[in-house]
Amino acid sequence: MHIHWFPGHMTKAIRMMEREIALVDSVIYVLDARAPLACINEAFDAVIGMKPVLYVLNKADRVRPEDCKAWLDRFASEGKRCIATDSVSKKDAPAIVKGLLELNAALLERYRLKGVNKTLRAMVIGVPNCGKSTLINSLLRQKKATTGNRPGVTRGKQWVAIDRYIELLDSPGVTYPDFRDQDKALRLALIGSIKDEVVDPVELADAALSFLSAHDPEALKARYGIEALPTSAADRMEAVGQRRGMMLKGGEVDLLRTANAVITDFRKGAFGKIILESARDGI
């Protein structure tokens, strides 16, 4: 399976971001905590330029605390400011605002010395479905930015004032123009950042089952009531389909229905807290 998804609106999004970056003071770079490396998009490098960046590990509730801490420690060791959050709960909103203010402290102080209360502006960027709009809504404490649990919901720019002196620019989710790293593309597909229609669901489910078999076999066995996991991908899919009663007439397993069930379980956390990338991996 070769994964590639970079529709025309993403090219337009990058151009829009390149135009609008001059209007902001810093960038909020949203990453899915389950796959932070895969969410680092080289297409954003030229957009960001020399703007200061606040990294946000979103959906942190989906991974184990020790895994999240390892990533926070890694960012800190590289001199990058990073905050973990579950933006749906909104409990970390004050910490994110504080981090944004600290990131821009020198700029704000220069304006303060001139007697000016500067309005701080930041662009929010990330791959599709990383939770950018949900994060903005958590800071706003009310729904204003368009959200959706699928990639490609936000198509245009949206300016949102989260208080009197802070404005955020929501931007469309953008994948890589060049999908030369198919391992990263696969991880993006697993967390729902690639449009499902361009991915083979059976192969994607096979990848999810293979990952679980290698990293958390007990969670996989517990979810589907399988005592002994088959060693081959095809046999694992067959076993899951049989245990879930997803059968076609004639006694064959409905592979498509089974695959979609596995993918849904994987994304919704039915196997527990899962991280796809170690903080020891290289960028």
PDB file of C-alpha atoms in Angstrom:
ATOM      1  CA  MET A   1       0.000   0.000   0.000  1.00  0.00           C
ATOM      2  CA  HIS A   2       1.436   3.367  -1.034  1.00  0.00           C
ATOM      3  CA  ILE A   3      -0.114   6.312   0.830  1.00  0.00           C
ATOM      4  CA  HIS A   4      -0.337   9.753  -0.713  1.00  0.00           C
ATOM      5  CA  TRP A   5      -2.838  12.515   0.062  1.00  0.00           C
ATOM      6  CA  PHE A   6      -2.104  16.127  -0.811  1.00  0.00           C
ATOM      7  CA  PRO A   7      -5.217  17.579  -2.477  1.00  0.00           C
ATOM      8  CA  GLY A   8      -5.251  20.979  -4.165  1.00  0.00           C
ATOM      9  CA  HIS A   9      -6.692  22.843  -1.213  1.00  0.00           C
ATOM     10  CA  MET A  10      -3.552  22.020   0.785  1.00  0.00           C
ATOM     11  CA  THR A  11      -1.347  23.783  -1.751  1.00  0.00           C
ATOM     12  CA  LYS A  12      -3.620  26.812  -1.385  1.00  0.00           C
ATOM     13  CA  ALA A  13      -3.425  26.466   2.400  1.00  0.00           C
ATOM     14  CA  ILE A  14       0.371  26.572   2.387  1.00  0.00           C
ATOM     15  CA  ARG A  15       0.315  29.698   0.199  1.00  0.00           C
ATOM     16  CA  MET A  16      -2.196  31.334   2.518  1.00  0.00           C
ATOM     17  CA  MET A  17      -0.049  30.511   5.537  1.00  0.00           C
ATOM     18  CA  GLU A  18       3.042  31.952   3.831  1.00  0.00           C
ATOM     19  CA  ARG A  19       1.128  35.194   3.251  1.00  0.00           C
ATOM     20  CA  GLU A  20      -0.397  35.447   6.711  1.00  0.00           C
ATOM     21  CA  ILE A  21       2.683  34.504   8.747  1.00  0.00           C
ATOM     22  CA  ALA A  22       3.878  38.114   8.556  1.00  0.00           C
ATOM     23  CA  LEU A  23       0.818  39.147  10.562  1.00  0.00           C
ATOM     24  CA  VAL A  24       1.561  36.911  13.563  1.00  0.00           C
ATOM     25  CA  ASP A  25       4.145  37.016  16.324  1.00  0.00           C
ATOM     26  CA  SER A  26       4.518  33.282  16.904  1.00  0.00           C
ATOM     27  CA  VAL A  27       3.242  29.828  15.985  1.00  0.00           C
ATOM     28  CA  ILE A  28       1.332  27.171  17.918  1.00  0.00           C
ATOM     29  CA  TYR A  29       2.355  23.837  16.388  1.00  0.00           C
ATOM     30  CA  VAL A  30      -0.183  21.148  17.307  1.00  0.00           C
ATOM     31  CA  LEU A  31       0.992  17.530  17.337  1.00  0.00           C
ATOM     32  CA  ASP A  32      -0.976  14.364  18.041  1.00  0.00           C
ATOM     33  CA  ALA A  33       0.680  12.875  21.136  1.00  0.00           C
ATOM     34  CA  ARG A  34       0.286   9.367  19.703  1.00  0.00           C
ATOM     35  CA  ALA A  35       2.614  10.157  16.785  1.00  0.00           C
ATOM     36  CA  PRO A  36       4.514  13.426  17.322  1.00  0.00           C
ATOM     37  CA  LEU A  37       7.217  12.668  14.762  1.00  0.00           C
ATOM     38  CA  ALA A  38       4.762  11.871  11.999  1.00  0.00           C
ATOM     39  CA  CYS A  39       3.029  15.194  12.721  1.00  0.00           C
ATOM     40  CA  ILE A  40       6.218  17.181  12.085  1.00  0.00           C
ATOM     41  CA  ASN A  41       5.589  18.462   8.568  1.00  0.00           C
ATOM     42  CA  GLU A  42       8.578  19.731   6.599  1.00  0.00           C
ATOM     43  CA  ALA A  43       6.216  21.846   4.511  1.00  0.00           C
ATOM     44  CA  PHE A  44       5.791  24.095   7.564  1.00  0.00           C
ATOM     45  CA  ASP A  45       9.500  24.933   7.859  1.00  0.00           C
ATOM     46  CA  ALA A  46       9.396  27.694   5.246  1.00  0.00           C
ATOM     47  CA  VAL A  47       6.150  29.013   6.712  1.00  0.00           C
ATOM     48  CA  ILE A  48       7.478  29.268  10.262  1.00  0.00           C
ATOM     49  CA  GLY A  49      10.811  30.821   9.361  1.00  0.00           C
ATOM     50  CA  MET A  50      12.252  32.465  12.477  1.00  0.00           C
ATOM     51  CA  LYS A  51       8.955  32.827  14.344  1.00  0.00           C
ATOM     52  CA  PRO A  52       9.027  31.430  17.906  1.00  0.00           C
ATOM     53  CA  VAL A  53       7.106  28.165  18.229  1.00  0.00           C
ATOM     54  CA  LEU A  54       5.013  26.711  21.039  1.00  0.00           C
ATOM     55  CA  TYR A  55       4.598  22.972  20.489  1.00  0.00           C
ATOM     56  CA  VAL A  56       1.445  21.369  21.854  1.00  0.00           C
ATOM     57  CA  LEU A  57       1.174  17.614  22.363  1.00  0.00           C
ATOM     58  CA  ASN A  58      -2.568  17.316  21.916  1.00  0.00           C
ATOM     59  CA  LYS A  59      -4.688  14.265  22.780  1.00  0.00           C
ATOM     60  CA  ALA A  60      -2.246  13.536  25.592  1.00  0.00           C
ATOM     61  CA  ASP A  61      -4.951  11.550  27.359  1.00  0.00           C
ATOM     62  CA  ARG A  62      -4.576   8.892  24.625  1.00  0.00           C
ATOM     63  CA  VAL A  63      -1.027   7.955  25.705  1.00  0.00           C
ATOM     64  CA  ARG A  64       0.555   6.799  28.956  1.00  0.00           C
ATOM     65  CA  PRO A  65       1.797   9.609  31.231  1.00  0.00           C
ATOM     66  CA  GLU A  66       5.359   8.279  31.130  1.00  0.00           C
ATOM     67  CA  ASP A  67       5.360   8.325  27.314  1.00  0.00           C
ATOM     68  CA  CYS A  68       4.033  11.859  27.275  1.00  0.00           C
ATOM     69  CA  LYS A  69       6.664  12.982  29.785  1.00  0.00           C
ATOM     70  CA  ALA A  70       9.408  11.401  27.676  1.00  0.00           C
ATOM     71  CA  TRP A  71       8.329  13.525  24.718  1.00  0.00           C
ATOM     72  CA  LEU A  72       8.111  16.678  26.818  1.00  0.00           C
ATOM     73  CA  ASP A  73      11.621  15.976  28.108  1.00  0.00           C
ATOM     74  CA  ARG A  74      12.876  15.478  24.568  1.00  0.00           C
ATOM     75  CA  PHE A  75      11.468  18.795  23.373  1.00  0.00           C
ATOM     76  CA  ALA A  76      12.947  20.528  26.417  1.00  0.00           C
ATOM     77  CA  SER A  77      16.358  18.938  25.736  1.00  0.00           C
ATOM     78  CA  GLU A  78      16.224  20.424  22.224  1.00  0.00           C
ATOM     79  CA  GLY A  79      15.419  23.881  23.585  1.00  0.00           C
ATOM     80  CA  LYS A  80      11.821  23.778  22.396  1.00  0.00           C
ATOM     81  CA  ARG A  81       8.878  24.890  24.503  1.00  0.00           C
ATOM     82  CA  CYS A  82       6.207  22.171  24.588  1.00  0.00           C
ATOM     83  CA  ILE A  83       2.990  21.662  26.551  1.00  0.00           C
ATOM     84  CA  ALA A  84       0.862  18.518  26.733  1.00  0.00           C
ATOM     85  CA  THR A  85      -2.907  18.831  26.704  1.00  0.00           C
ATOM     86  CA  ASP A  86      -6.208  17.101  26.276  1.00  0.00           C
ATOM     87  CA  SER A  87      -7.914  19.998  24.568  1.00  0.00           C
ATOM     88  CA  VAL A  88     -11.363  18.421  24.828  1.00  0.00           C
ATOM     89  CA  SER A  89     -11.335  18.698  28.636  1.00  0.00           C
ATOM     90  CA  LYS A  90     -10.154  22.348  28.517  1.00  0.00           C
ATOM     91  CA  LYS A  91      -8.293  21.897  31.818  1.00  0.00           C
ATOM     92  CA  ASP A  92      -4.919  22.762  30.297  1.00  0.00           C
ATOM     93  CA  ALA A  93      -6.080  25.959  28.592  1.00  0.00           C
ATOM     94  CA  PRO A  94      -4.516  28.306  31.197  1.00  0.00           C
ATOM     95  CA  ALA A  95      -1.140  26.543  30.851  1.00  0.00           C
ATOM     96  CA  ILE A  96      -1.203  26.996  27.076  1.00  0.00           C
ATOM     97  CA  VAL A  97      -2.040  30.696  27.350  1.00  0.00           C
ATOM     98  CA  LYS A  98       0.737  31.092  29.920  1.00  0.00           C
ATOM     99  CA  GLY A  99       3.179  29.275  27.633  1.00  0.00           C
ATOM    100  CA  LEU A 100       2.248  31.527  24.722  1.00  0.00           C
ATOM    101  CA  LEU A 101       2.761  34.653  26.833  1.00  0.00           C
ATOM    102  CA  GLU A 102       6.125  33.391  28.112  1.00  0.00           C
ATOM    103  CA  LEU A 103       7.218  32.527  24.570  1.00  0.00           C
ATOM    104  CA  ASN A 104       6.549  36.137  23.552  1.00  0.00           C
ATOM    105  CA  ALA A 105       7.662  37.758  26.817  1.00  0.00           C
ATOM    106  CA  ALA A 106      10.482  39.792  25.290  1.00  0.00           C
ATOM    107  CA  LEU A 107       8.236  41.161  22.548  1.00  0.00           C
ATOM    108  CA  LEU A 108       5.484  42.064  25.007  1.00  0.00           C
ATOM    109  CA  GLU A 109       8.004  43.788  27.290  1.00  0.00           C
ATOM    110  CA  ARG A 110       9.293  45.981  24.458  1.00  0.00           C
ATOM    111  CA  TYR A 111       5.764  47.190  23.785  1.00  0.00           C
ATOM    112  CA  ARG A 112       5.054  47.626  27.511  1.00  0.00           C
ATOM    113  CA  LEU A 113       8.056  49.933  27.838  1.00  0.00           C
ATOM    114  CA  LYS A 114       6.505  52.044  25.075  1.00  0.00           C
ATOM    115  CA  GLY A 115       3.238  52.160  27.014  1.00  0.00           C
ATOM    116  CA  VAL A 116       1.438  49.899  24.555  1.00  0.00           C
ATOM    117  CA  ASN A 117      -0.727  46.873  25.370  1.00  0.00           C
ATOM    118  CA  LYS A 118       0.189  44.713  22.410  1.00  0.00           C
ATOM    119  CA  THR A 119      -2.331  42.298  20.917  1.00  0.00           C
ATOM    120  CA  LEU A 120      -0.488  39.003  20.602  1.00  0.00           C
ATOM    121  CA  ARG A 121      -1.230  37.063  17.419  1.00  0.00           C
ATOM    122  CA  ALA A 122      -0.337  33.421  16.766  1.00  0.00           C
ATOM    123  CA  MET A 123      -0.938  31.046  13.877  1.00  0.00           C
ATOM    124  CA  VAL A 124      -2.131  27.539  14.795  1.00  0.00           C
ATOM    125  CA  ILE A 125      -0.741  24.877  12.461  1.00  0.00           C
ATOM    126  CA  GLY A 126      -0.713  21.085  12.212  1.00  0.00           C
ATOM    127  CA  VAL A 127      -1.558  18.057  10.107  1.00  0.00           C
ATOM    128  CA  PRO A 128      -5.243  17.192   9.571  1.00  0.00           C
ATOM    129  CA  ASN A 129      -7.236  15.937  12.546  1.00  0.00           C
ATOM    130  CA  CYS A 130      -4.557  16.798  15.121  1.00  0.00           C
ATOM    131  CA  GLY A 131      -7.120  18.864  17.031  1.00  0.00           C
ATOM    132  CA  LYS A 132      -6.197  22.449  16.123  1.00  0.00           C
ATOM    133  CA  SER A 133      -9.746  23.798  16.105  1.00  0.00           C
ATOM    134  CA  THR A 134     -10.663  21.866  19.250  1.00  0.00           C
ATOM    135  CA  LEU A 135      -7.632  23.379  20.955  1.00  0.00           C
ATOM    136  CA  ILE A 136      -8.705  26.871  19.945  1.00  0.00           C
ATOM    137  CA  ASN A 137     -12.208  26.220  21.245  1.00  0.00           C
ATOM    138  CA  SER A 138     -10.772  25.038  24.562  1.00  0.00           C
ATOM    139  CA  LEU A 139      -8.883  28.326  24.854  1.00  0.00           C
ATOM    140  CA  LEU A 140     -11.977  30.255  23.839  1.00  0.00           C
ATOM    141  CA  ARG A 141     -14.160  28.186  26.210  1.00  0.00           C
ATOM    142  CA  GLN A 142     -16.925  28.087  23.640  1.00  0.00           C
ATOM    143  CA  LYS A 143     -17.332  26.538  20.215  1.00  0.00           C
ATOM    144  CA  LYS A 144     -16.366  28.966  17.495  1.00  0.00           C
ATOM    145  CA  ALA A 145     -13.747  27.325  15.268  1.00  0.00           C
ATOM    146  CA  THR A 146     -15.114  24.556  13.031  1.00  0.00           C
ATOM    147  CA  THR A 147     -14.189  21.096  14.306  1.00  0.00           C
ATOM    148  CA  GLY A 148     -14.712  17.509  13.231  1.00  0.00           C
ATOM    149  CA  ASN A 149     -13.262  14.065  13.929  1.00  0.00           C
ATOM    150  CA  ARG A 150     -11.995  13.632  10.381  1.00  0.00           C
ATOM    151  CA  PRO A 151      -9.264  15.236   8.292  1.00  0.00           C
ATOM    152  CA  GLY A 152      -9.974  18.246   6.114  1.00  0.00           C
ATOM    153  CA  VAL A 153     -12.689  19.991   8.145  1.00  0.00           C
ATOM    154  CA  THR A 154     -10.994  23.400   8.321  1.00  0.00           C
ATOM    155  CA  ARG A 155     -10.471  24.678   4.759  1.00  0.00           C
ATOM    156  CA  GLY A 156      -9.918  28.433   5.114  1.00  0.00           C
ATOM    157  CA  LYS A 157      -8.340  30.793   7.609  1.00  0.00           C
ATOM    158  CA  GLN A 158     -10.241  31.723  10.773  1.00  0.00           C
ATOM    159  CA  TRP A 159      -9.194  34.534  13.114  1.00  0.00           C
ATOM    160  CA  VAL A 160     -10.372  33.968  16.675  1.00  0.00           C
ATOM    161  CA  ALA A 161      -9.899  36.339  19.637  1.00  0.00           C
ATOM    162  CA  ILE A 162      -9.493  34.235  22.788  1.00  0.00           C
ATOM    163  CA  ASP A 163      -9.267  37.324  24.988  1.00  0.00           C
ATOM    164  CA  ARG A 164      -8.823  41.073  24.642  1.00  0.00           C
ATOM    165  CA  TYR A 165      -5.124  40.872  23.775  1.00  0.00           C
ATOM    166  CA  ILE A 166      -4.664  37.422  22.173  1.00  0.00           C
ATOM    167  CA  GLU A 167      -5.819  36.455  18.685  1.00  0.00           C
ATOM    168  CA  LEU A 168      -5.280  33.101  16.999  1.00  0.00           C
ATOM    169  CA  LEU A 169      -5.332  32.256  13.315  1.00  0.00           C
ATOM    170  CA  ASP A 170      -6.662  28.757  12.689  1.00  0.00           C
ATOM    171  CA  SER A 171      -5.312  27.194   9.511  1.00  0.00           C
ATOM    172  CA  PRO A 172      -6.257  24.146   7.449  1.00  0.00           C
ATOM    173  CA  GLY A 173      -4.562  20.852   8.259  1.00  0.00           C
ATOM    174  CA  VAL A 174      -1.794  20.085   5.782  1.00  0.00           C
ATOM    175  CA  THR A 175       0.003  16.809   5.058  1.00  0.00           C
ATOM    176  CA  TYR A 176       3.346  16.394   3.314  1.00  0.00           C
ATOM    177  CA  PRO A 177       3.648  17.335  -0.366  1.00  0.00           C
ATOM    178  CA  ASP A 178       6.202  14.503  -0.619  1.00  0.00           C
ATOM    179  CA  PHE A 179       5.252  11.201   1.030  1.00  0.00           C
ATOM    180  CA  ARG A 180       8.687   9.640   0.640  1.00  0.00           C
ATOM    181  CA  ASP A 181       8.569   8.378   4.236  1.00  0.00           C
ATOM    182  CA  GLN A 182       5.790   5.792   4.066  1.00  0.00           C
ATOM    183  CA  ASP A 183       6.275   4.745   7.699  1.00  0.00           C
ATOM    184  CA  LYS A 184       5.269   8.249   8.816  1.00  0.00           C
ATOM    185  CA  ALA A 185       2.390   8.229   6.339  1.00  0.00           C
ATOM    186  CA  LEU A 186       1.152   4.955   7.795  1.00  0.00           C
ATOM    187  CA  ARG A 187       1.212   6.355  11.311  1.00  0.00           C
ATOM    188  CA  LEU A 188      -0.737   9.405  10.147  1.00  0.00           C
ATOM    189  CA  ALA A 189      -3.290   7.087   8.560  1.00  0.00           C
ATOM    190  CA  LEU A 190      -3.612   5.088  11.777  1.00  0.00           C
ATOM    191  CA  ILE A 191      -4.428   8.199  13.834  1.00  0.00           C
ATOM    192  CA  GLY A 192      -6.901   9.462  11.225  1.00  0.00           C
ATOM    193  CA  SER A 193      -4.872  12.289   9.695  1.00  0.00           C
ATOM    194  CA  ILE A 194      -5.085  10.810   6.198  1.00  0.00           C
ATOM    195  CA  LYS A 195      -8.418  10.648   4.414  1.00  0.00           C
ATOM    196  CA  ASP A 196      -9.737   7.094   4.758  1.00  0.00           C
ATOM    197  CA  GLU A 197     -10.885   6.986   1.159  1.00  0.00           C
ATOM    198  CA  VAL A 198      -7.275   6.979  -0.111  1.00  0.00           C
ATOM    199  CA  VAL A 199      -6.145   4.107   2.134  1.00  0.00           C
ATOM    200  CA  ASP A 200      -6.804   0.365   1.857  1.00  0.00           C
ATOM    201  CA  PRO A 201      -8.712  -0.355   5.099  1.00  0.00           C
ATOM    202  CA  VAL A 202      -7.685  -4.008   5.238  1.00  0.00           C
ATOM    203  CA  GLU A 203      -3.989  -3.166   4.935  1.00  0.00           C
ATOM    204  CA  LEU A 204      -4.365  -0.357   7.470  1.00  0.00           C
ATOM    205  CA  ALA A 205      -6.099  -2.692   9.921  1.00  0.00           C
ATOM    206  CA  ASP A 206      -3.379  -5.278   9.325  1.00  0.00           C
ATOM    207  CA  ALA A 207      -0.831  -2.637  10.306  1.00  0.00           C
ATOM    208  CA  ALA A 208      -2.770  -1.820  13.482  1.00  0.00           C
ATOM    209  CA  LEU A 209      -2.984  -5.493  14.451  1.00  0.00           C
ATOM    210  CA  SER A 210       0.710  -6.007  13.696  1.00  0.00           C
ATOM    211  CA  PHE A 211       1.650  -3.052  15.886  1.00  0.00           C
ATOM    212  CA  LEU A 212      -0.503  -4.302  18.748  1.00  0.00           C
ATOM    213  CA  SER A 213       0.804  -7.851  18.400  1.00  0.00           C
ATOM    214  CA  ALA A 214       4.349  -6.531  18.754  1.00  0.00           C
ATOM    215  CA  HIS A 215       3.807  -3.874  21.432  1.00  0.00           C
ATOM    216  CA  ASP A 216       0.692  -4.769  23.444  1.00  0.00           C
ATOM    217  CA  PRO A 217      -0.531  -8.292  22.603  1.00  0.00           C
ATOM    218  CA  GLU A 218      -2.455  -8.633  25.854  1.00  0.00           C
ATOM    219  CA  ALA A 219      -4.622  -5.623  25.013  1.00  0.00           C
ATOM    220  CA  LEU A 220      -5.358  -7.121  21.613  1.00  0.00           C
ATOM    221  CA  LYS A 221      -6.241 -10.519  23.051  1.00  0.00           C
ATOM    222  CA  ALA A 222      -8.418  -8.961  25.744  1.00  0.00           C
ATOM    223  CA  ARG A 223     -10.341  -6.771  23.298  1.00  0.00           C
ATOM    224  CA  TYR A 224     -11.296  -9.628  20.988  1.00  0.00           C
ATOM    225  CA  GLY A 225     -11.176 -12.595  23.340  1.00  0.00           C
ATOM    226  CA  ILE A 226      -8.365 -14.324  21.475  1.00  0.00           C
ATOM    227  CA  GLU A 227      -6.314 -16.662  23.670  1.00  0.00           C
ATOM    228  CA  ALA A 228      -3.429 -17.269  21.247  1.00  0.00           C
ATOM    229  CA  LEU A 229      -2.603 -14.676  18.606  1.00  0.00           C
ATOM    230  CA  PRO A 230      -1.911 -16.021  15.105  1.00  0.00           C
ATOM    231  CA  THR A 231       1.492 -15.068  13.735  1.00  0.00           C
ATOM    232  CA  SER A 232       0.399 -13.989  10.260  1.00  0.00           C
ATOM    233  CA  ALA A 233      -1.516 -10.781   9.502  1.00  0.00           C
ATOM    234  CA  ALA A 234      -4.148 -12.621   7.450  1.00  0.00           C
ATOM    235  CA  ASP A 235      -4.799 -15.118  10.224  1.00  0.00           C
ATOM    236  CA  ARG A 236      -5.070 -12.350  12.825  1.00  0.00           C
ATOM    237  CA  MET A 237      -7.707 -10.584  10.758  1.00  0.00           C
ATOM    238  CA  GLU A 238      -9.594 -13.834  10.312  1.00  0.00           C
ATOM    239  CA  ALA A 239      -9.477 -14.490  14.060  1.00  0.00           C
ATOM    240  CA  VAL A 240     -10.804 -11.016  14.898  1.00  0.00           C
ATOM    241  CA  GLY A 241     -13.619 -11.309  12.354  1.00  0.00           C
ATOM    242  CA  GLN A 242     -14.674 -14.683  13.688  1.00  0.00           C
ATOM    243  CA  ARG A 243     -14.633 -13.518  17.308  1.00  0.00           C
ATOM    244  CA  ARG A 244     -16.693 -10.447  16.433  1.00  0.00           C
ATOM    245  CA  GLY A 245     -19.147 -12.452  14.331  1.00  0.00           C
ATOM    246  CA  MET A 246     -18.436 -10.438  11.207  1.00  0.00           C
ATOM    247  CA  MET A 247     -19.202 -13.152   8.698  1.00  0.00           C
ATOM    248  CA  LEU A 248     -20.443 -13.326   5.135  1.00  0.00           C
ATOM    249  CA  LYS A 249     -22.841 -15.892   3.769  1.00  0.00           C
ATOM    250  CA  GLY A 250     -20.949 -19.099   3.266  1.00  0.00           C
ATOM    251  CA  GLY A 251     -18.959 -18.770   6.482  1.00  0.00           C
ATOM    252  CA  GLU A 252     -16.212 -16.417   5.265  1.00  0.00           C
ATOM    253  CA  VAL A 253     -15.022 -13.485   7.331  1.00  0.00           C
ATOM    254  CA  ASP A 254     -16.188 -10.075   6.134  1.00  0.00           C
ATOM    255  CA  LEU A 255     -12.699  -8.580   5.891  1.00  0.00           C
ATOM    256  CA  LEU A 256     -13.817  -5.035   5.058  1.00  0.00           C
ATOM    257  CA  ARG A 257     -16.235  -4.837   7.978  1.00  0.00           C
ATOM    258  CA  THR A 258     -13.665  -6.393  10.293  1.00  0.00           C
ATOM    259  CA  ALA A 259     -10.968  -3.980   9.136  1.00  0.00           C
ATOM    260  CA  ASN A 260     -13.175  -0.942   9.711  1.00  0.00           C
ATOM    261  CA  ALA A 261     -13.996  -2.205  13.216  1.00  0.00           C
ATOM    262  CA  VAL A 262     -10.295  -2.643  14.048  1.00  0.00           C
ATOM    263  CA  ILE A 263      -9.430   0.837  12.760  1.00  0.00           C
ATOM    264  CA  THR A 264     -12.274   2.390  14.755  1.00  0.00           C
ATOM    265  CA  ASP A 265     -11.199   0.528  17.908  1.00  0.00           C
ATOM    266  CA  PHE A 266      -7.598   1.636  17.405  1.00  0.00           C
ATOM    267  CA  ARG A 267      -8.483   5.303  16.999  1.00  0.00           C
ATOM    268  CA  LYS A 268     -11.008   5.402  19.832  1.00  0.00           C
ATOM    269  CA  GLY A 269      -8.627   3.881  22.365  1.00  0.00           C
ATOM    270  CA  ALA A 270     -10.339   0.517  22.764  1.00  0.00           C
ATOM    271  CA  PHE A 271      -6.921  -1.092  23.262  1.00  0.00           C
ATOM    272  CA  GLY A 272      -5.927   1.337  25.986  1.00  0.00           C
ATOM    273  CA  LYS A 273      -3.328   4.083  25.820  1.00  0.00           C
ATOM    274  CA  ILE A 274      -1.102   3.648  22.767  1.00  0.00           C
ATOM    275  CA  ILE A 275       1.834   5.612  21.405  1.00  0.00           C
ATOM    276  CA  LEU A 276       3.169   4.854  17.945  1.00  0.00           C
ATOM    277  CA  GLU A 277       6.555   6.544  18.325  1.00  0.00           C
ATOM    278  CA  SER A 278       9.201   6.480  21.010  1.00  0.00           C
ATOM    279  CA  ALA A 279      10.775   9.724  22.168  1.00  0.00           C
ATOM    280  CA  ARG A 280      14.114   8.048  21.381  1.00  0.00           C
ATOM    281  CA  ASP A 281      13.261   7.937  17.645  1.00  0.00           C
ATOM    282  CA  GLY A 282      14.997  10.414  15.347  1.00  0.00           C
ATOM    283  CA  ILE A 283      13.291  13.236  13.496  1.00  0.00           C
TER     284      ILE A 283
END
